[in-house]
């Protein structure tokens, strides 16, 4: 028996969760098909998911097809939950991309297919809802070829689309697509000696290499085309590989809390075998945790096991400090992020009866489950900000806090998450026992601009042996922490910080007495002085605030272009290419992230409901309109020396 870890992906409302239910029913895991509208599905287990009819968290369920065990992972379709999809992609052997025969290829479909192709994940396409009024399976098939990939192989045709009698008629077409990738098949095709075995062999090989994508059609509601899809999953997608005798190596893609608040990690094991009571290193710090319990997914249920071998997905107990994305055992090569990080931020406002400490704890737990959601706590104002992808995600956070934690919150207006970059070079230094420096430390720093996308680099221009290594480490850690808030309060990036001066007071003591802290440098001296020196260097360098820009693609009726362009200009969107395709026009360009929601709201009215918007983070651009946005500081404010020293040392300096 071999294993297959399969992802179901789609744009919102394509029928992905309904297809999951139909698959489970067809293979005998469930006796009755759940309904998304009724909130009775197997994978949408959260009350919020069932009420809203959308998938928010990925879910795993297992079923068998003859000798193949499939771990099926249902993923969110709404773009606000793309981070949840991102984590799943790294553990998949294959995928089914669902497209609606009514709505067709959507913006999110294109984003998902591009990522699946970039990661070379073998993918089948399922055109769903062929029984629905308005179904256009032939047009959707052409749109898949035009807008997703030309390397598709239709696995049959549709009879009576748009009716309850719609059915899928199997039959492989598009030999030429397979022949393009296979010289032997091309020769046989030219010589008219293509046999069924040769054709099938080429289809299997090319699908498993993600060179072509078989397309099935059907209906999750009536079951049409689903048996053929199940057969394709079994035959065309590759089995999970991995040596169970090798070193332990796995990836955590989901973390949840159990009834007692304990952490439960969902992990895919790529190599080795992990057993109960085993100790395994994980995360960047490579701390060891002891596995206290394991369950695997089997036959539609969870089963407790003493061990989990390579290839399987399992739930693990006992790893209290585990985080999403952590490697178990030997780390694998990291793919990095497949999708852009959040570009929006909002402040969480507790209701009149909401305890601030309980809210902070609840938000911390939510952030554990989604590492791309950053929390930022302002001790002075007692405020917590949370970064987001969009307005729907904000509503879900609000509902989750109310339903799972009993906390009533609202939010301030969503604002873009800007960054700062140095405008030039600046340097500053403070010396021990000079110029009202209250710290027993000498620190000199120079800030230089660095290439876009390079992040922050810390370097030394002083001898590493000039003082204890712990003091250098204290300076570097403080530099990175301080750069979280630049002159205007935004994270400073794309710069090199060089330590130009160093000095300390060696350990001293009075006769017959112990260590005298007032005469000897400690790490706290360097952590206290570094922010003052760094912000002075930043002041002299100057910083420029950059706002996040999204690339956009709008497809709309050509006769609505005249109404669209003035609105795009008012939203500071800049069309870069405009082309017409038949009676449709396609505009591509850039728009500030803060204006994307407004564009989403106005597009239907401007395009008679026929406009499609695809957008995603692309780059940061200098803020060139209006007042430069500032972000309230949440640190001890080293920009104000007197205030900073009062906060840090409880005494006034200089």
PDB file of C-alpha atoms in Angstrom, residues 36 86 151 206 211 240 250 269 295 307 477-478 487 496 509 539 609 623:
ATOM      1  CA  UNK A  36     -21.578  23.599   3.535  1.00  0.00           C
ATOM      2  CA  UNK A  86       1.146  28.386   1.932  1.00  0.00           C
ATOM      3  CA  UNK A 151      -0.367  22.148 -20.915  1.00  0.00           C
ATOM      4  CA  UNK A 206       4.221  13.688 -17.534  1.00  0.00           C
ATOM      5  CA  UNK A 211       4.589  18.794 -17.120  1.00  0.00           C
ATOM      6  CA  UNK A 240       4.782   9.843  -1.045  1.00  0.00           C
ATOM      7  CA  UNK A 250       9.729  16.537   8.957  1.00  0.00           C
ATOM      8  CA  UNK A 269       7.449  13.221   7.967  1.00  0.00           C
ATOM      9  CA  UNK A 295      -2.091   9.913  15.982  1.00  0.00           C
ATOM     10  CA  UNK A 307       5.232   5.496  15.740  1.00  0.00           C
ATOM     11  CA  UNK A 477      20.620  42.039  19.035  1.00  0.00           C
ATOM     12  CA  UNK A 478      19.798  45.602  20.093  1.00  0.00           C
ATOM     13  CA  UNK A 487      12.417  57.644  12.642  1.00  0.00           C
ATOM     14  CA  UNK A 496      24.055  47.665   6.599  1.00  0.00           C
ATOM     15  CA  UNK A 509      35.842  44.464  42.555  1.00  0.00           C
ATOM     16  CA  UNK A 539      18.874  60.787  11.989  1.00  0.00           C
ATOM     17  CA  UNK A 609     -20.741  42.894 -12.014  1.00  0.00           C
ATOM     18  CA  UNK A 623       5.321  57.798  -0.226  1.00  0.00           C
TER      19      UNK A 623
END
